[in-house]
PDB file of C-alpha atoms in Angstrom:
ATOM      1  CA  MET A   1       0.000   0.000   0.000  1.00 42.00           C
ATOM      2  CA  SER A   2       1.523   3.280  -1.114  1.00 45.00           C
ATOM      3  CA  ALA A   3       0.870   5.907   1.519  1.00 57.00           C
ATOM      4  CA  ASN A   4       2.067   9.463   1.953  1.00 78.00           C
ATOM      5  CA  LYS A   5      -0.830  11.335   3.517  1.00 91.00           C
ATOM      6  CA  LEU A   6      -1.534  11.261   7.241  1.00 97.00           C
ATOM      7  CA  ALA A   7      -4.671  12.690   8.861  1.00 98.00           C
ATOM      8  CA  VAL A   8      -4.785  13.434  12.583  1.00 98.00           C
ATOM      9  CA  VAL A   9      -8.145  13.913  14.283  1.00 98.00           C
ATOM     10  CA  GLY A  10      -7.792  15.379  17.771  1.00 97.00           C
ATOM     11  CA  THR A  11      -4.698  17.462  18.450  1.00 96.00           C
ATOM     12  CA  GLY A  12      -3.984  17.174  22.130  1.00 94.00           C
ATOM     13  CA  VAL A  13      -0.636  15.950  23.445  1.00 96.00           C
ATOM     14  CA  ILE A  14      -0.809  12.637  21.563  1.00 97.00           C
ATOM     15  CA  GLY A  15      -2.285  14.072  18.381  1.00 98.00           C
ATOM     16  CA  ASN A  16       0.392  16.747  18.199  1.00 98.00           C
ATOM     17  CA  GLY A  17       3.019  14.066  18.715  1.00 97.00           C
ATOM     18  CA  TRP A  18       1.690  12.193  15.686  1.00 98.00           C
ATOM     19  CA  ILE A  19       1.704  15.403  13.668  1.00 98.00           C
ATOM     20  CA  ALA A  20       5.318  16.214  14.574  1.00 98.00           C
ATOM     21  CA  ARG A  21       6.469  12.655  13.779  1.00 98.00           C
ATOM     22  CA  GLY A  22       4.627  12.628  10.450  1.00 97.00           C
ATOM     23  CA  LEU A  23       6.091  15.957   9.375  1.00 97.00           C
ATOM     24  CA  ALA A  24       9.595  14.903  10.446  1.00 97.00           C
ATOM     25  CA  LYS A  25       9.319  11.736   8.348  1.00 96.00           C
ATOM     26  CA  GLY A  26       8.404  13.705   5.241  1.00 96.00           C
ATOM     27  CA  TYR A  27       4.636  13.227   5.173  1.00 96.00           C
ATOM     28  CA  ASP A  28       1.854  15.606   4.318  1.00 96.00           C
ATOM     29  CA  VAL A  29      -0.277  15.940   7.457  1.00 97.00           C
ATOM     30  CA  ILE A  30      -3.837  17.212   7.705  1.00 97.00           C
ATOM     31  CA  ALA A  31      -5.134  17.995  11.183  1.00 98.00           C
ATOM     32  CA  TYR A  32      -8.561  18.635  12.634  1.00 98.00           C
ATOM     33  CA  ASP A  33      -9.662  19.613  16.117  1.00 97.00           C
ATOM     34  CA  PRO A  34     -12.719  21.763  16.858  1.00 96.00           C
ATOM     35  CA  ALA A  35     -11.367  22.978  20.198  1.00 96.00           C
ATOM     36  CA  GLU A  36     -10.713  26.706  20.500  1.00 95.00           C
ATOM     37  CA  GLY A  37      -7.029  27.518  20.098  1.00 96.00           C
ATOM     38  CA  ALA A  38      -6.165  24.000  18.886  1.00 97.00           C
ATOM     39  CA  LYS A  39      -4.321  25.208  15.787  1.00 97.00           C
ATOM     40  CA  GLU A  40      -2.133  27.576  17.785  1.00 97.00           C
ATOM     41  CA  GLN A  41      -1.332  24.876  20.358  1.00 96.00           C
ATOM     42  CA  THR A  42      -0.354  22.477  17.587  1.00 97.00           C
ATOM     43  CA  HIS A  43       2.110  24.939  16.086  1.00 97.00           C
ATOM     44  CA  LYS A  44       3.628  25.555  19.533  1.00 95.00           C
ATOM     45  CA  ALA A  45       3.968  21.817  20.133  1.00 95.00           C
ATOM     46  CA  ILE A  46       5.706  21.306  16.787  1.00 97.00           C
ATOM     47  CA  GLU A  47       8.134  24.143  17.459  1.00 96.00           C
ATOM     48  CA  ASN A  48       8.941  22.623  20.839  1.00 93.00           C
ATOM     49  CA  ALA A  49       9.513  19.148  19.378  1.00 95.00           C
ATOM     50  CA  TRP A  50      11.407  20.132  16.233  1.00 96.00           C
ATOM     51  CA  PRO A  51      14.901  20.621  17.737  1.00 94.00           C
ATOM     52  CA  ALA A  52      14.908  17.034  19.033  1.00 93.00           C
ATOM     53  CA  LEU A  53      13.607  15.760  15.696  1.00 96.00           C
ATOM     54  CA  GLU A  54      16.395  17.623  13.896  1.00 96.00           C
ATOM     55  CA  LYS A  55      18.949  15.941  16.152  1.00 93.00           C
ATOM     56  CA  ILE A  56      17.748  12.435  15.328  1.00 91.00           C
ATOM     57  CA  GLY A  57      17.523  13.330  11.642  1.00 94.00           C
ATOM     58  CA  LEU A  58      14.756  14.595   9.405  1.00 97.00           C
ATOM     59  CA  ALA A  59      13.616  12.640   6.369  1.00 96.00           C
ATOM     60  CA  PRO A  60      14.088  14.099   2.885  1.00 95.00           C
ATOM     61  CA  GLY A  61      11.308  16.585   2.274  1.00 93.00           C
ATOM     62  CA  ALA A  62      10.486  16.955   5.959  1.00 96.00           C
ATOM     63  CA  SER A  63       8.970  20.343   6.661  1.00 96.00           C
ATOM     64  CA  LYS A  64       6.749  22.009   9.209  1.00 97.00           C
ATOM     65  CA  GLU A  65       5.065  23.677   6.242  1.00 96.00           C
ATOM     66  CA  ARG A  66       3.540  20.370   5.136  1.00 96.00           C
ATOM     67  CA  LEU A  67       0.898  20.676   7.867  1.00 97.00           C
ATOM     68  CA  LYS A  68      -2.587  21.780   6.913  1.00 97.00           C
ATOM     69  CA  PHE A  69      -5.143  22.494   9.663  1.00 96.00           C
ATOM     70  CA  VAL A  70      -8.743  22.212   8.438  1.00 97.00           C
ATOM     71  CA  ASP A  71     -12.095  23.253   9.883  1.00 95.00           C
ATOM     72  CA  ASP A  72     -14.138  20.068   9.497  1.00 96.00           C
ATOM     73  CA  LEU A  73     -13.589  16.335   9.826  1.00 97.00           C
ATOM     74  CA  PRO A  74     -14.565  15.288   6.267  1.00 97.00           C
ATOM     75  CA  SER A  75     -11.949  17.644   4.832  1.00 95.00           C
ATOM     76  CA  ALA A  76      -9.324  16.106   7.100  1.00 96.00           C
ATOM     77  CA  VAL A  77      -9.923  12.432   6.328  1.00 96.00           C
ATOM     78  CA  THR A  78     -10.972  12.447   2.659  1.00 93.00           C
ATOM     79  CA  GLY A  79      -8.057  11.093   0.653  1.00 92.00           C
ATOM     80  CA  ALA A  80      -5.880  10.258   3.673  1.00 96.00           C
ATOM     81  CA  ASP A  81      -4.021   6.936   3.676  1.00 95.00           C
ATOM     82  CA  LEU A  82      -3.858   6.653   7.449  1.00 97.00           C
ATOM     83  CA  ILE A  83      -6.233   8.419   9.829  1.00 98.00           C
ATOM     84  CA  GLN A  84      -5.129   8.634  13.456  1.00 98.00           C
ATOM     85  CA  GLU A  85      -7.919   9.400  15.938  1.00 98.00           C
ATOM     86  CA  ASN A  86      -6.930  10.957  19.280  1.00 97.00           C
ATOM     87  CA  VAL A  87     -10.104  12.377  20.814  1.00 97.00           C
ATOM     88  CA  PRO A  88     -10.637  12.180  24.616  1.00 95.00           C
ATOM     89  CA  GLU A  89     -10.824   8.708  26.136  1.00 95.00           C
ATOM     90  CA  ARG A  90     -14.619   8.434  26.247  1.00 96.00           C
ATOM     91  CA  GLU A  91     -16.129   5.405  24.558  1.00 96.00           C
ATOM     92  CA  GLN A  92     -19.231   6.991  23.066  1.00 97.00           C
ATOM     93  CA  LEU A  93     -17.289   9.980  21.755  1.00 97.00           C
ATOM     94  CA  LYS A  94     -14.672   7.774  20.136  1.00 97.00           C
ATOM     95  CA  ARG A  95     -17.283   5.523  18.559  1.00 98.00           C
ATOM     96  CA  GLN A  96     -19.123   8.544  17.177  1.00 98.00           C
ATOM     97  CA  VAL A  97     -15.966  10.108  15.733  1.00 98.00           C
ATOM     98  CA  LEU A  98     -14.721   6.829  14.255  1.00 98.00           C
ATOM     99  CA  ALA A  99     -18.114   6.224  12.625  1.00 98.00           C
ATOM    100  CA  GLU A 100     -17.903   9.661  11.022  1.00 97.00           C
ATOM    101  CA  ILE A 101     -14.346   8.989   9.881  1.00 98.00           C
ATOM    102  CA  ASP A 102     -15.477   5.666   8.428  1.00 97.00           C
ATOM    103  CA  GLU A 103     -18.222   7.459   6.503  1.00 97.00           C
ATOM    104  CA  HIS A 104     -15.843   9.873   4.761  1.00 97.00           C
ATOM    105  CA  ALA A 105     -12.558   7.924   4.480  1.00 96.00           C
ATOM    106  CA  HIS A 106     -11.710   6.167   1.237  1.00 94.00           C
ATOM    107  CA  SER A 107     -12.171   2.401   1.200  1.00 93.00           C
ATOM    108  CA  GLU A 108      -8.437   1.610   1.424  1.00 94.00           C
ATOM    109  CA  ALA A 109      -7.627   3.942   4.326  1.00 96.00           C
ATOM    110  CA  ILE A 110      -6.354   2.633   7.648  1.00 97.00           C
ATOM    111  CA  ILE A 111      -8.489   4.014  10.488  1.00 98.00           C
ATOM    112  CA  ALA A 112      -6.498   3.897  13.716  1.00 98.00           C
ATOM    113  CA  SER A 113      -7.358   4.926  17.252  1.00 98.00           C
ATOM    114  CA  SER A 114      -4.693   5.973  19.751  1.00 97.00           C
ATOM    115  CA  THR A 115      -6.848   4.730  22.633  1.00 96.00           C
ATOM    116  CA  SER A 116      -4.925   3.494  25.632  1.00 94.00           C
ATOM    117  CA  GLY A 117      -7.659   1.252  26.978  1.00 90.00           C
ATOM    118  CA  ILE A 118     -10.725   0.663  24.790  1.00 95.00           C
ATOM    119  CA  ILE A 119     -10.710  -2.511  22.701  1.00 96.00           C
ATOM    120  CA  PRO A 120     -11.122  -2.203  18.908  1.00 97.00           C
ATOM    121  CA  SER A 121     -14.179  -4.499  18.695  1.00 97.00           C
ATOM    122  CA  THR A 122     -16.021  -1.869  20.709  1.00 97.00           C
ATOM    123  CA  LEU A 123     -14.662   1.038  18.675  1.00 97.00           C
ATOM    124  CA  GLN A 124     -15.673  -0.417  15.314  1.00 97.00           C
ATOM    125  CA  LYS A 125     -19.271  -1.263  16.276  1.00 96.00           C
ATOM    126  CA  ASP A 126     -20.828   1.873  14.744  1.00 97.00           C
ATOM    127  CA  CYS A 127     -18.743   1.851  11.558  1.00 97.00           C
ATOM    128  CA  ARG A 128     -21.072   0.911   8.690  1.00 96.00           C
ATOM    129  CA  HIS A 129     -18.785   1.161   5.676  1.00 96.00           C
ATOM    130  CA  ASN A 130     -15.397  -0.410   6.362  1.00 96.00           C
ATOM    131  CA  PRO A 131     -15.247  -1.649   9.983  1.00 96.00           C
ATOM    132  CA  GLU A 132     -12.590  -4.167   8.930  1.00 97.00           C
ATOM    133  CA  ARG A 133     -10.188  -1.233   8.471  1.00 96.00           C
ATOM    134  CA  VAL A 134     -10.526   0.005  12.067  1.00 97.00           C
ATOM    135  CA  ILE A 135      -7.674  -0.850  14.440  1.00 97.00           C
ATOM    136  CA  VAL A 136      -6.040   0.387  17.612  1.00 98.00           C
ATOM    137  CA  ALA A 137      -2.597   1.931  17.126  1.00 98.00           C
ATOM    138  CA  HIS A 138      -1.561   2.933  20.616  1.00 97.00           C
ATOM    139  CA  PRO A 139       1.601   5.076  20.871  1.00 97.00           C
ATOM    140  CA  PHE A 140       3.559   6.455  23.814  1.00 95.00           C
ATOM    141  CA  ASN A 141       4.249  10.018  24.848  1.00 93.00           C
ATOM    142  CA  PRO A 142       6.288  11.714  23.440  1.00 95.00           C
ATOM    143  CA  VAL A 143       5.014  10.191  20.193  1.00 97.00           C
ATOM    144  CA  HIS A 144       7.470  12.162  18.071  1.00 96.00           C
ATOM    145  CA  LEU A 145      10.376  10.305  19.724  1.00 95.00           C
ATOM    146  CA  LEU A 146       9.245   7.030  21.311  1.00 95.00           C
ATOM    147  CA  PRO A 147       8.999   4.337  18.630  1.00 94.00           C
ATOM    148  CA  LEU A 148       6.626   1.778  20.167  1.00 96.00           C
ATOM    149  CA  VAL A 149       3.125   1.516  18.723  1.00 98.00           C
ATOM    150  CA  GLU A 150       0.795  -1.315  19.784  1.00 97.00           C
ATOM    151  CA  LEU A 151      -1.414  -2.591  16.962  1.00 98.00           C
ATOM    152  CA  VAL A 152      -4.633  -4.355  17.939  1.00 97.00           C
ATOM    153  CA  GLY A 153      -7.358  -5.669  15.665  1.00 96.00           C
ATOM    154  CA  GLY A 154     -10.985  -6.227  16.586  1.00 96.00           C
ATOM    155  CA  GLU A 155     -13.520  -8.889  15.704  1.00 95.00           C
ATOM    156  CA  GLN A 156     -14.100  -7.357  12.271  1.00 95.00           C
ATOM    157  CA  THR A 157     -10.525  -6.279  11.526  1.00 95.00           C
ATOM    158  CA  SER A 158      -8.886  -7.699   8.426  1.00 93.00           C
ATOM    159  CA  SER A 159      -5.440  -9.287   8.750  1.00 93.00           C
ATOM    160  CA  VAL A 160      -4.520  -7.426   5.568  1.00 95.00           C
ATOM    161  CA  VAL A 161      -5.144  -4.125   7.333  1.00 96.00           C
ATOM    162  CA  ILE A 162      -2.967  -5.132  10.292  1.00 96.00           C
ATOM    163  CA  ASN A 163      -0.129  -5.900   7.897  1.00 96.00           C
ATOM    164  CA  GLN A 164      -0.670  -2.646   5.988  1.00 95.00           C
ATOM    165  CA  ALA A 165      -0.645  -0.714   9.253  1.00 96.00           C
ATOM    166  CA  TYR A 166       2.514  -2.517  10.354  1.00 96.00           C
ATOM    167  CA  GLU A 167       4.306  -1.399   7.204  1.00 96.00           C
ATOM    168  CA  PHE A 168       2.957   2.165   7.432  1.00 96.00           C
ATOM    169  CA  TYR A 169       4.179   2.649  10.999  1.00 97.00           C
ATOM    170  CA  GLN A 170       7.540   1.189  10.064  1.00 96.00           C
ATOM    171  CA  ARG A 171       7.805   3.909   7.421  1.00 95.00           C
ATOM    172  CA  LEU A 172       7.188   6.379  10.239  1.00 96.00           C
ATOM    173  CA  GLU A 173      10.275   4.747  11.851  1.00 95.00           C
ATOM    174  CA  MET A 174       8.254   3.181  14.651  1.00 96.00           C
ATOM    175  CA  ARG A 175       8.473  -0.257  16.241  1.00 95.00           C
ATOM    176  CA  PRO A 176       5.024  -1.790  15.718  1.00 97.00           C
ATOM    177  CA  LEU A 177       3.991  -4.552  18.106  1.00 96.00           C
ATOM    178  CA  VAL A 178       1.016  -6.707  17.115  1.00 96.00           C
ATOM    179  CA  VAL A 179      -1.049  -7.551  20.199  1.00 95.00           C
ATOM    180  CA  LYS A 180      -2.447 -11.015  19.585  1.00 92.00           C
ATOM    181  CA  GLN A 181      -5.598 -10.707  21.687  1.00 93.00           C
ATOM    182  CA  GLU A 182      -7.787  -7.789  22.639  1.00 94.00           C
ATOM    183  CA  ILE A 183      -7.274  -6.749  26.237  1.00 92.00           C
ATOM    184  CA  GLU A 184      -8.084  -3.499  28.016  1.00 91.00           C
ATOM    185  CA  GLY A 185      -4.949  -1.413  28.322  1.00 92.00           C
ATOM    186  CA  HIS A 186      -3.105  -3.518  25.733  1.00 94.00           C
ATOM    187  CA  ILE A 187       0.423  -4.496  26.930  1.00 94.00           C
ATOM    188  CA  ALA A 188       2.658  -1.594  27.941  1.00 94.00           C
ATOM    189  CA  ASP A 189      -0.016   0.395  29.768  1.00 93.00           C
ATOM    190  CA  ARG A 190      -0.931  -2.651  31.855  1.00 92.00           C
ATOM    191  CA  LEU A 191       2.711  -2.978  32.877  1.00 92.00           C
ATOM    192  CA  MET A 192       2.957   0.719  33.691  1.00 93.00           C
ATOM    193  CA  GLU A 193      -0.304   0.633  35.649  1.00 92.00           C
ATOM    194  CA  ALA A 194       1.020  -2.212  37.816  1.00 91.00           C
ATOM    195  CA  LEU A 195       4.028  -0.094  38.757  1.00 93.00           C
ATOM    196  CA  TRP A 196       1.807   2.973  39.212  1.00 93.00           C
ATOM    197  CA  ARG A 197      -0.455   1.142  41.676  1.00 92.00           C
ATOM    198  CA  GLU A 198       2.538   0.034  43.733  1.00 92.00           C
ATOM    199  CA  ALA A 199       3.977   3.563  43.647  1.00 94.00           C
ATOM    200  CA  LEU A 200       0.708   5.007  44.978  1.00 93.00           C
ATOM    201  CA  HIS A 201       0.611   2.465  47.805  1.00 93.00           C
ATOM    202  CA  ILE A 202       4.212   3.276  48.765  1.00 94.00           C
ATOM    203  CA  VAL A 203       3.468   7.020  48.915  1.00 94.00           C
ATOM    204  CA  ASN A 204       0.098   6.467  50.611  1.00 94.00           C
ATOM    205  CA  ASP A 205       1.666   4.282  53.326  1.00 94.00           C
ATOM    206  CA  GLY A 206       4.389   6.829  54.015  1.00 95.00           C
ATOM    207  CA  VAL A 207       7.169   4.480  52.890  1.00 95.00           C
ATOM    208  CA  ALA A 208       8.655   7.020  50.486  1.00 96.00           C
ATOM    209  CA  THR A 209       8.063  10.340  48.729  1.00 95.00           C
ATOM    210  CA  THR A 210       7.291  10.735  45.045  1.00 95.00           C
ATOM    211  CA  LYS A 211      10.930  11.670  44.459  1.00 94.00           C
ATOM    212  CA  ASP A 212      12.138   8.574  46.303  1.00 96.00           C
ATOM    213  CA  VAL A 213       9.967   6.388  44.087  1.00 95.00           C
ATOM    214  CA  ASP A 214      11.150   8.111  40.905  1.00 94.00           C
ATOM    215  CA  ASP A 215      14.792   7.840  41.990  1.00 94.00           C
ATOM    216  CA  ALA A 216      14.298   4.134  42.677  1.00 95.00           C
ATOM    217  CA  VAL A 217      13.213   3.644  39.061  1.00 93.00           C
ATOM    218  CA  VAL A 218      15.647   6.064  37.382  1.00 90.00           C
ATOM    219  CA  TYR A 219      18.794   4.782  39.105  1.00 90.00           C
ATOM    220  CA  GLY A 220      17.782   1.135  39.378  1.00 91.00           C
ATOM    221  CA  PRO A 221      15.555  -1.022  37.178  1.00 91.00           C
ATOM    222  CA  GLY A 222      14.765   1.778  34.725  1.00 90.00           C
ATOM    223  CA  LEU A 223      18.346   1.717  33.450  1.00 87.00           C
ATOM    224  CA  ARG A 224      18.172  -2.024  32.805  1.00 86.00           C
ATOM    225  CA  TRP A 225      14.677  -1.915  31.317  1.00 88.00           C
ATOM    226  CA  ALA A 226      15.787   0.627  28.703  1.00 86.00           C
ATOM    227  CA  LEU A 227      18.129  -1.982  27.251  1.00 79.00           C
ATOM    228  CA  MET A 228      16.508  -5.372  27.702  1.00 81.00           C
ATOM    229  CA  GLY A 229      13.066  -5.177  29.285  1.00 84.00           C
ATOM    230  CA  THR A 230      11.661  -7.374  32.041  1.00 87.00           C
ATOM    231  CA  PHE A 231      12.198 -10.966  30.954  1.00 87.00           C
ATOM    232  CA  MET A 232      15.784 -10.585  29.732  1.00 83.00           C
ATOM    233  CA  THR A 233      16.652  -8.664  32.911  1.00 86.00           C
ATOM    234  CA  PHE A 234      15.499 -11.634  34.988  1.00 83.00           C
ATOM    235  CA  HIS A 235      17.173 -14.059  32.554  1.00 86.00           C
ATOM    236  CA  LEU A 236      20.498 -12.411  33.403  1.00 82.00           C
ATOM    237  CA  ALA A 237      19.608 -12.488  37.103  1.00 81.00           C
ATOM    238  CA  GLY A 238      19.893 -16.282  36.933  1.00 82.00           C
ATOM    239  CA  GLY A 239      23.583 -16.127  36.037  1.00 82.00           C
ATOM    240  CA  GLU A 240      24.845 -18.869  33.748  1.00 86.00           C
ATOM    241  CA  GLY A 241      21.667 -20.821  34.395  1.00 82.00           C
ATOM    242  CA  GLY A 242      19.576 -17.967  33.014  1.00 82.00           C
ATOM    243  CA  MET A 243      15.829 -17.898  33.513  1.00 81.00           C
ATOM    244  CA  ARG A 244      15.750 -21.604  34.420  1.00 84.00           C
ATOM    245  CA  HIS A 245      17.904 -20.996  37.490  1.00 81.00           C
ATOM    246  CA  MET A 246      16.207 -17.665  38.301  1.00 79.00           C
ATOM    247  CA  LEU A 247      12.768 -19.274  38.483  1.00 79.00           C
ATOM    248  CA  HIS A 248      14.076 -22.181  40.533  1.00 78.00           C
ATOM    249  CA  GLN A 249      15.882 -19.846  42.949  1.00 82.00           C
ATOM    250  CA  PHE A 250      13.432 -16.969  43.231  1.00 77.00           C
ATOM    251  CA  GLY A 251      10.189 -18.410  41.906  1.00 74.00           C
ATOM    252  CA  PRO A 252       8.835 -19.323  45.365  1.00 75.00           C
ATOM    253  CA  ALA A 253       9.046 -15.638  46.327  1.00 73.00           C
ATOM    254  CA  LEU A 254       6.265 -14.946  43.831  1.00 70.00           C
ATOM    255  CA  LYS A 255       3.860 -16.234  46.461  1.00 70.00           C
ATOM    256  CA  LYS A 256       5.017 -13.671  48.985  1.00 72.00           C
ATOM    257  CA  PRO A 257       2.651 -10.710  49.502  1.00 66.00           C
ATOM    258  CA  TRP A 258       5.057  -8.136  48.110  1.00 72.00           C
ATOM    259  CA  THR A 259       2.565  -6.444  45.854  1.00 71.00           C
ATOM    260  CA  LYS A 260      -0.829  -4.829  46.334  1.00 68.00           C
ATOM    261  CA  LEU A 261      -2.778  -5.580  43.192  1.00 69.00           C
ATOM    262  CA  GLU A 262      -5.666  -3.256  43.983  1.00 80.00           C
ATOM    263  CA  ALA A 263      -5.105   0.471  43.647  1.00 79.00           C
ATOM    264  CA  PRO A 264      -5.370   2.455  46.881  1.00 80.00           C
ATOM    265  CA  GLU A 265      -8.362   4.682  47.485  1.00 86.00           C
ATOM    266  CA  LEU A 266      -7.555   8.044  45.932  1.00 80.00           C
ATOM    267  CA  THR A 267      -8.261  10.094  49.031  1.00 87.00           C
ATOM    268  CA  ASP A 268      -7.697  13.839  49.245  1.00 90.00           C
ATOM    269  CA  GLU A 269      -4.710  13.124  51.466  1.00 90.00           C
ATOM    270  CA  LEU A 270      -3.094  10.797  48.914  1.00 85.00           C
ATOM    271  CA  ALA A 271      -3.838  13.214  46.066  1.00 84.00           C
ATOM    272  CA  ASP A 272      -2.211  16.041  48.028  1.00 90.00           C
ATOM    273  CA  ARG A 273       0.883  13.939  48.729  1.00 86.00           C
ATOM    274  CA  VAL A 274       1.284  13.063  45.065  1.00 83.00           C
ATOM    275  CA  ILE A 275       0.540  16.565  43.744  1.00 88.00           C
ATOM    276  CA  ASN A 276       2.709  18.345  46.306  1.00 89.00           C
ATOM    277  CA  GLY A 277       5.517  15.853  45.755  1.00 86.00           C
ATOM    278  CA  CYS A 278       5.500  16.308  41.985  1.00 81.00           C
ATOM    279  CA  GLU A 279       5.291  20.097  42.227  1.00 88.00           C
ATOM    280  CA  SER A 280       8.204  20.074  44.650  1.00 88.00           C
ATOM    281  CA  GLN A 281      10.235  17.926  42.257  1.00 82.00           C
ATOM    282  CA  ALA A 282       9.400  20.199  39.307  1.00 84.00           C
ATOM    283  CA  GLY A 283      10.380  23.348  41.195  1.00 87.00           C
ATOM    284  CA  ASP A 284      10.281  26.508  39.099  1.00 88.00           C
ATOM    285  CA  THR A 285      10.973  24.668  35.835  1.00 86.00           C
ATOM    286  CA  SER A 286       8.106  24.971  33.353  1.00 86.00           C
ATOM    287  CA  ILE A 287       6.452  21.955  31.735  1.00 81.00           C
ATOM    288  CA  LYS A 288       7.808  23.072  28.348  1.00 83.00           C
ATOM    289  CA  GLU A 289      11.338  23.098  29.728  1.00 87.00           C
ATOM    290  CA  TRP A 290      10.825  19.655  31.272  1.00 83.00           C
ATOM    291  CA  GLU A 291       9.635  18.454  27.853  1.00 84.00           C
ATOM    292  CA  ARG A 292      12.757  19.856  26.193  1.00 84.00           C
ATOM    293  CA  GLN A 293      14.997  18.170  28.768  1.00 85.00           C
ATOM    294  CA  ARG A 294      13.085  14.906  28.347  1.00 83.00           C
ATOM    295  CA  ASP A 295      13.453  15.080  24.563  1.00 86.00           C
ATOM    296  CA  GLU A 296      17.203  15.775  24.748  1.00 88.00           C
ATOM    297  CA  PHE A 297      17.624  12.804  27.079  1.00 87.00           C
ATOM    298  CA  LEU A 298      15.523  10.486  24.897  1.00 87.00           C
ATOM    299  CA  VAL A 299      17.471  11.417  21.762  1.00 87.00           C
ATOM    300  CA  LYS A 300      20.701  10.316  23.450  1.00 88.00           C
ATOM    301  CA  LEU A 301      19.076   7.234  24.959  1.00 86.00           C
ATOM    302  CA  LEU A 302      17.599   6.178  21.621  1.00 85.00           C
ATOM    303  CA  ASP A 303      21.073   6.399  20.099  1.00 85.00           C
ATOM    304  CA  LEU A 304      22.308   3.990  22.769  1.00 85.00           C
ATOM    305  CA  VAL A 305      19.419   1.601  22.194  1.00 81.00           C
ATOM    306  CA  LYS A 306      20.128   1.600  18.443  1.00 80.00           C
ATOM    307  CA  GLU A 307      23.814   0.970  19.118  1.00 83.00           C
ATOM    308  CA  TYR A 308      23.069  -2.153  21.159  1.00 80.00           C
ATOM    309  CA  TRP A 309      19.952  -3.252  19.252  1.00 73.00           C
ATOM    310  CA  PRO A 310      20.571  -2.409  15.567  1.00 68.00           C
ATOM    311  CA  GLU A 311      17.494  -1.943  13.421  1.00 63.00           C
ATOM    312  CA  GLN A 312      16.229  -5.175  11.898  1.00 52.00           C
ATOM    313  CA  GLU A 313      13.907  -5.714   8.969  1.00 51.00           C
ATOM    314  CA  ASP A 314      11.045  -6.965  11.119  1.00 54.00           C
ATOM    315  CA  LYS A 315       7.875  -8.239   9.527  1.00 58.00           C
ATOM    316  CA  PRO A 316       4.539  -8.593  11.290  1.00 59.00           C
ATOM    317  CA  LEU A 317       4.609 -12.373  10.828  1.00 47.00           C
ATOM    318  CA  ASP A 318       8.318 -12.933  11.479  1.00 43.00           C
ATOM    319  CA  GLY A 319      10.013 -14.662  14.385  1.00 37.00           C
ATOM    320  CA  GLN A 320       7.758 -15.504  17.284  1.00 38.00           C
ATOM    321  CA  ASN A 321       4.840 -13.472  15.890  1.00 39.00           C
ATOM    322  CA  GLU A 322       2.233 -15.924  14.738  1.00 43.00           C
ATOM    323  CA  PRO A 323       0.052 -15.028  11.759  1.00 38.00           C
ATOM    324  CA  TYR A 324      -2.614 -12.570  12.737  1.00 46.00           C
ATOM    325  CA  ASP A 325      -6.041 -14.155  12.990  1.00 50.00           C
ATOM    326  CA  SER A 326      -8.966 -11.786  13.417  1.00 43.00           C
ATOM    327  CA  ASN A 327     -11.014 -14.649  14.862  1.00 43.00           C
ATOM    328  CA  SER A 328      -8.676 -14.737  17.857  1.00 40.00           C
ATOM    329  CA  MET A 329      -9.299 -11.086  18.680  1.00 36.00           C
ATOM    330  CA  SER A 330     -12.673 -11.436  20.337  1.00 33.00           C
ATOM    331  CA  GLY A 331     -11.388 -10.454  23.754  1.00 30.00           C
TER     332      GLY A 331
END
């Protein structure tokens, strides 16, 4: 599928990240968001992201001038090869917007939702024209730098569309991951939520401050996770015996009540601890400055990741990825 036109519907933090990435990779991008001031916020977000994108390298033809902001949804999606929906995380709103996109998109377009938690079978229910072309393509903030995108098909999704989407996101220099079964929160968000719940318990119980928790991640497991993730980290923990020895040695500890699977009650006291802790950590530095620092750090970190994990010509059906079967995606 030849594709060079990206439409972005909803231009909040995630939508603007998609726009910046698309422009940096040399695409024409059409954006739509009815919110007051959305166009101005998008241009500010692109200006803020562009220095980091220049550092990692712009594609031939990349230009901020290739963005067109339109006043209605049909104008945004008509003729687009990939349409990325990013409206607020409310099921009925997303279903309504996706149905409208489906009505006006051409029959070969990929219709993708950035939803972090709603399954695609639900999202495609109101699409009357091409529901088989509706998928979830869940990215991570900042989208213009972080390469992971989780691809999830629903009950009506065509395997052809999953493969087309896989190739499209690769051309955006992303690392697509096909999620084999529908599940709320997909993969990465479920992992992050588990850590988030534990972090809230630790702060709520007075074990540590928000800064203590962040330091524990930044200077400990976070450094290892950036290179090899969870399973390979534990594989190395087993020494020469690898994961086999690790499970034999430490497996029984899994039964110990280390974790608290349920989130704590979000009381006013807990909210104050978290908010005050984060504001204390941030100090007088603005959010925009924090974003610039984050982007500079990620550019350098991504260079390290590429050095140790060179790019490979991955295919959606290669390696351990079994062929996508839409019948297995029923949740």
